[in-house]
Coordinates of C-alpha atoms in Angstrom, one line a residue:
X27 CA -3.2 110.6 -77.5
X28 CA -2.4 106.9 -78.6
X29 CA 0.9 107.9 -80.2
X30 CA 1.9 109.7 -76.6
X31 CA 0.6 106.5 -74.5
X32 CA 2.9 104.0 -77.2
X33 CA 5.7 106.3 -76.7
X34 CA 5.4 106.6 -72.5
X35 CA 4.9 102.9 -72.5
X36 CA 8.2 102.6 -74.8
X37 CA 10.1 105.0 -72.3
X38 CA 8.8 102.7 -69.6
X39 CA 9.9 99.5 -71.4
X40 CA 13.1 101.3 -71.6
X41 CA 13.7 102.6 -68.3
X42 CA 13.0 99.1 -66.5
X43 CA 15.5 97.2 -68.9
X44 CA 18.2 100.3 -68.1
X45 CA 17.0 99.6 -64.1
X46 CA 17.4 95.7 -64.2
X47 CA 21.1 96.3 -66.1
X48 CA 22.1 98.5 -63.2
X49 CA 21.2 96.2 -60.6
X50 CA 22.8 92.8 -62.2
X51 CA 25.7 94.9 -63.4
X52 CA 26.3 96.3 -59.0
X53 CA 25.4 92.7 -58.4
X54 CA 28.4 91.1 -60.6
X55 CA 31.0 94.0 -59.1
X56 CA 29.8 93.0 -56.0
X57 CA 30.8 89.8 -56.7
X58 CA 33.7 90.7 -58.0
X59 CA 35.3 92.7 -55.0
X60 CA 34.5 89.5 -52.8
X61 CA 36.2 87.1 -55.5
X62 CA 39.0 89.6 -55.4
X63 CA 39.3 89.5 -51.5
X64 CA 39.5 86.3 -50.8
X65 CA 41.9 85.7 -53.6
X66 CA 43.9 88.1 -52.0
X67 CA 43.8 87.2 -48.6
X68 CA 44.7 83.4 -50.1
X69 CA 47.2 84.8 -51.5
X70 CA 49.2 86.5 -48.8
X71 CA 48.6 83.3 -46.5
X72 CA 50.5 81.1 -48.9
X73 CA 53.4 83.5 -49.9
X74 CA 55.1 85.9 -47.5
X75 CA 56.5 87.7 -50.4
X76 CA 55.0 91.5 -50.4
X77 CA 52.8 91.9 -54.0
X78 CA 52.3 95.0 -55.8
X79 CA 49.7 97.0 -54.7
X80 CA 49.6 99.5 -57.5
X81 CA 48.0 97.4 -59.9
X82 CA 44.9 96.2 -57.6
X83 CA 45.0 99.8 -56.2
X84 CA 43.8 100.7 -60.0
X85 CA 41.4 98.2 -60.5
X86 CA 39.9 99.3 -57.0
X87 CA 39.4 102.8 -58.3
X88 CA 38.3 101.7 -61.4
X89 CA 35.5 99.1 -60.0
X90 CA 34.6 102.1 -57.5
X91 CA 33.9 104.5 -60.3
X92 CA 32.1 102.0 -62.0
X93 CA 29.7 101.2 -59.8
X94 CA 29.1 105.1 -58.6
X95 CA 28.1 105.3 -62.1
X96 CA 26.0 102.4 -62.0
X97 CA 24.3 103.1 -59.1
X98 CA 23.6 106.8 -60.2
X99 CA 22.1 105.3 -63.2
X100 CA 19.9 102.9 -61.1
X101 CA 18.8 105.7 -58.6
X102 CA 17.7 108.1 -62.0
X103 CA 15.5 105.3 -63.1
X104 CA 13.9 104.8 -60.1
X105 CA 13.6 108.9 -59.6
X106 CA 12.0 109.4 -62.8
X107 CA 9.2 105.9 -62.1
X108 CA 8.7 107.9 -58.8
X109 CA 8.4 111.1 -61.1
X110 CA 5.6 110.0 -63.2
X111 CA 3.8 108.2 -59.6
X112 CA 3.4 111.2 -58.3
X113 CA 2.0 113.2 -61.7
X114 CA -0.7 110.4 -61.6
X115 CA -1.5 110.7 -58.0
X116 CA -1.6 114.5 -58.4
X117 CA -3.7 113.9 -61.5
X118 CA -6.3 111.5 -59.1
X119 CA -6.2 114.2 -56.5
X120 CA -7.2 116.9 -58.6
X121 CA -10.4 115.1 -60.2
X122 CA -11.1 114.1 -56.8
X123 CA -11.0 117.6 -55.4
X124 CA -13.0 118.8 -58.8
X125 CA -15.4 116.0 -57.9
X126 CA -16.0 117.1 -54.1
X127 CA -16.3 120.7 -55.0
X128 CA -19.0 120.2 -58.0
X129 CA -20.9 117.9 -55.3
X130 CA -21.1 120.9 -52.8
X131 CA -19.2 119.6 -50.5
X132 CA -16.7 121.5 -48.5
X133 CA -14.3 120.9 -45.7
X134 CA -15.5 121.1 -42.2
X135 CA -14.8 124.1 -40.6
X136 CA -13.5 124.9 -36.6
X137 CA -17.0 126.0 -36.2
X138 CA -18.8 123.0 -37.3
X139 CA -16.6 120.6 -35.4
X140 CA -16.9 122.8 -32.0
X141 CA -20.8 122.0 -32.4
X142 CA -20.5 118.6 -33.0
X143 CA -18.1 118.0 -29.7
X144 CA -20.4 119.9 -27.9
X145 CA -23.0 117.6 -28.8
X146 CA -21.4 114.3 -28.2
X147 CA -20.6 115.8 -25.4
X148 CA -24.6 116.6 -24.1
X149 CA -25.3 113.5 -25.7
X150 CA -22.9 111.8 -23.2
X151 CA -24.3 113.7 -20.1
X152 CA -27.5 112.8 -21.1
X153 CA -26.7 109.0 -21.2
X154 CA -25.5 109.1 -17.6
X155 CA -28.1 111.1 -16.0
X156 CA -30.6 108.4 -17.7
X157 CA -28.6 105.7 -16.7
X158 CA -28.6 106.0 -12.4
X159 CA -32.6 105.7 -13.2
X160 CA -32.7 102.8 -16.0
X161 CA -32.6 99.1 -15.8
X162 CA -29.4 97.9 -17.9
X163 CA -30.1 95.9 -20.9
X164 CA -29.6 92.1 -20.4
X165 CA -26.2 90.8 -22.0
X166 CA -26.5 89.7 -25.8
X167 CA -25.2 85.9 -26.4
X168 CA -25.8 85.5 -29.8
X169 CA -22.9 86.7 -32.1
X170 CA -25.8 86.9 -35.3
X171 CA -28.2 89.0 -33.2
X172 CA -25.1 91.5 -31.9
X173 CA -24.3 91.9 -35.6
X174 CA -27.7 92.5 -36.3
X175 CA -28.1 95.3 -33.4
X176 CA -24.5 97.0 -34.6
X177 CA -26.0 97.0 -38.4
X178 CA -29.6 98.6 -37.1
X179 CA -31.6 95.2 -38.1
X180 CA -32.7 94.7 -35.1
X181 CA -33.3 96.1 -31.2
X182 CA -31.9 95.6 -28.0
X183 CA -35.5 95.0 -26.3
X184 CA -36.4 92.3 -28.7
X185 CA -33.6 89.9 -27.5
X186 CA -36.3 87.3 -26.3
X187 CA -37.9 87.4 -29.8
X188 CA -34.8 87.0 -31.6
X189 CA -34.6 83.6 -33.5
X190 CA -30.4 82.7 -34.8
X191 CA -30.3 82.2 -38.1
X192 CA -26.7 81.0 -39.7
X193 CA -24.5 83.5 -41.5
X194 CA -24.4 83.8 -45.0
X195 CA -21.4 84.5 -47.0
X196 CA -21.2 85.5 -50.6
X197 CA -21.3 88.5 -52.9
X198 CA -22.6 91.7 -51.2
X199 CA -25.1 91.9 -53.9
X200 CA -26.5 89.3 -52.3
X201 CA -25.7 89.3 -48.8
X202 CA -25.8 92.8 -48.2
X203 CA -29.3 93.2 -48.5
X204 CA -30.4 90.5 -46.1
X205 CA -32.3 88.7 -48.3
X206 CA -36.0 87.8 -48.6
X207 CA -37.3 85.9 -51.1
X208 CA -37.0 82.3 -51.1
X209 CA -35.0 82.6 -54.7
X210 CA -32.1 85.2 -53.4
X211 CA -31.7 82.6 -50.0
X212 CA -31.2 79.8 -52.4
X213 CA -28.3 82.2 -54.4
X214 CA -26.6 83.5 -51.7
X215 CA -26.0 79.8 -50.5
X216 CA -24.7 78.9 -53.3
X217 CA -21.1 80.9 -51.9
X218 CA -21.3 79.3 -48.5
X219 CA -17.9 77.4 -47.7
X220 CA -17.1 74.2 -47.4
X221 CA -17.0 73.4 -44.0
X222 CA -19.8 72.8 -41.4
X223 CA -21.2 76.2 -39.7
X224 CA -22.0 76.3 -36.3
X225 CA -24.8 75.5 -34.8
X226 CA -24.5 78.4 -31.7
X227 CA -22.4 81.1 -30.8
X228 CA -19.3 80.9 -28.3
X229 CA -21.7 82.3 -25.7
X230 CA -24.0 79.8 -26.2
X231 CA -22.0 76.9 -25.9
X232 CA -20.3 77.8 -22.8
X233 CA -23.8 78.4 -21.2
X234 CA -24.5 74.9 -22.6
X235 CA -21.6 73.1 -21.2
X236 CA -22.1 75.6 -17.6
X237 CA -25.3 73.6 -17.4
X238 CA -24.2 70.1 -18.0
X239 CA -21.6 70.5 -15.2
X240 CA -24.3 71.8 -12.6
X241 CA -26.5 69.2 -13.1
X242 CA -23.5 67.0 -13.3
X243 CA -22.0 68.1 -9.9
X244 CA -25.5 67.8 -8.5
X245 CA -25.8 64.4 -9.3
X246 CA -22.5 63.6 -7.6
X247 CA -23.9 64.7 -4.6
X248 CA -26.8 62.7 -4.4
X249 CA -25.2 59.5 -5.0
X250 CA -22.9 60.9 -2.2
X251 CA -25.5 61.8 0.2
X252 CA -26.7 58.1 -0.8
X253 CA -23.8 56.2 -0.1
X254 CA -23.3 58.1 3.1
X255 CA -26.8 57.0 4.3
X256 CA -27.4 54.8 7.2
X257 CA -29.5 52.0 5.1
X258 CA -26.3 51.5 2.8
X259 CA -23.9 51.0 5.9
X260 CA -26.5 48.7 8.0
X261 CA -25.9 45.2 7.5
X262 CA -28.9 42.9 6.2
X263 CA -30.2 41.0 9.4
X264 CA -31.0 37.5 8.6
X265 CA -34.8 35.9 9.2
X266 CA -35.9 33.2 11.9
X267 CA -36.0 30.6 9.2
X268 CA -32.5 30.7 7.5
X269 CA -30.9 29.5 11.4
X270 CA -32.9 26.4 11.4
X271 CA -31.9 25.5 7.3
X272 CA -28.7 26.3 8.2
X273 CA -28.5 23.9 10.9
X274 CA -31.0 21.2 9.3
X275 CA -27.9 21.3 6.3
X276 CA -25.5 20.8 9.3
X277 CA -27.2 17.4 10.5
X278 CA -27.4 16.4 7.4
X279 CA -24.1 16.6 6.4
X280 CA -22.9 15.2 9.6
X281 CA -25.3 12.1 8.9
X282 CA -23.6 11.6 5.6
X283 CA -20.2 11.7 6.5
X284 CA -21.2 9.2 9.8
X285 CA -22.0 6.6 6.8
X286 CA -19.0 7.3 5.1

């Protein structure tokens, strides 16, 4: 067995150096043909005078031969990887197959999925007859506690006693099993990232920002209703005794300038 796998991996070895020749020897003749072209095409430009055509004709057929040959070479390489691919793949497929069938398991049969539709499709009749005569559940706004209904952790009805707790990322060792014990907490948060989590979900913080603009618009319209009020566009009436200071300041001003 090892003297078949160091001669397969030789073959391999082989096959790819053959492969990478191919494609750097179609690459040069590619090359070539262009070099060629434009040297022609020069060529004629700068001298009207008619050249053989015999000569390059040869060298055509001889670079066209050459790289048919090359490229056969590069497409039996390539065959013969895809070759051994598909033994492997058949060899997977088999032990797979082997596996299932030593398990007891079988294919589902016509039968067996004619039952199952049928009942999904109870199931489904069932839901809607229940649902004209049921309350509808209120809408979840927590992202942790929607992922925690989907995986089965937790229940529709107990919205009101669900308490958000921050993701976790790490290993699914750890993660996976929604950890407990003070010790696993402390390991699984040794994989968080870098970067702050959030605080609340997207829900959350639109209802957040929904509430400071109410409150926000409704104190606009008190200090509205304010300024429109009929104590802030009276004007201050003056008392009794400002009229005689005002006029005892005139006398006295009068007096002093009479001195003058």
């Amino acid at each position: 067995a090892l003297r078949s796998s160091v001669d397969r991996r030789a073959k391999k070895i082989a096959r790819f150096k053959r492969q990478r020749a191919a494609e750097s020897k179609l690459l040069e003749i590619k090359e070539r043909k262009e070099r060629r072209g434009r040297s022609t095409k020069a060529a004629a430009l700068s001298s009207p005078v008619e050249t053989e055509e015999d000569d390059v004709l040869d060298d055509d057929g001889e670079e066209e031969r050459e790289a048919w040959l090359t490229t056969i070479s590069l497409g039996l390489c390539k065959a013969f990887d895809l070759l051994e691919m598909l033994k492997k793949e058949e060899e997977i497929l088999s032990a797979v197959k082997e596996k299932q069938l030593q398990d007891g398991e079988r294919e589902f049969s016509q039968a067996i999925l004619d039952e199952r539709t049928k009942k999904v499709e109870t199931w489904h009749r069932d839901a809607a007859a229940r649902a004209h005569h049921t309350k509808p559940a209120a809408p979840i706004t927590c992202a942790t506690f929607a992922q925690d209904v989907i995986e089965g952790r937790a229940k529709v009805s107990q919205a009101h006693e669900h308490e958000h707790q921050p993701l976790i990322f790490g290993p699914a060792s750890l993660v996976g099993r929604n950890p407990t014990t003070e010790r696993e907490k402390i390991a699984a948060q040794v994989f968080q990232p870098h970067y702050r989590l959030p605080t609340m979900s997207i829900e959350e913080a639109g209802l957040t920002e929904m509430n400071m603009m109410n409150e926000w618009q409704e104190r606009n319209v008190k200090l509205m209703e304010e300024a429109n009020s009929s104590w802030y566009k009276d004007t201050p009436k003056s008392r009794p005794g400002e009229d005689d200071e005002e006029d005892d300041d005139d006398a006295a001003q009068d007096k002093a300038r009479a001195w003058d």
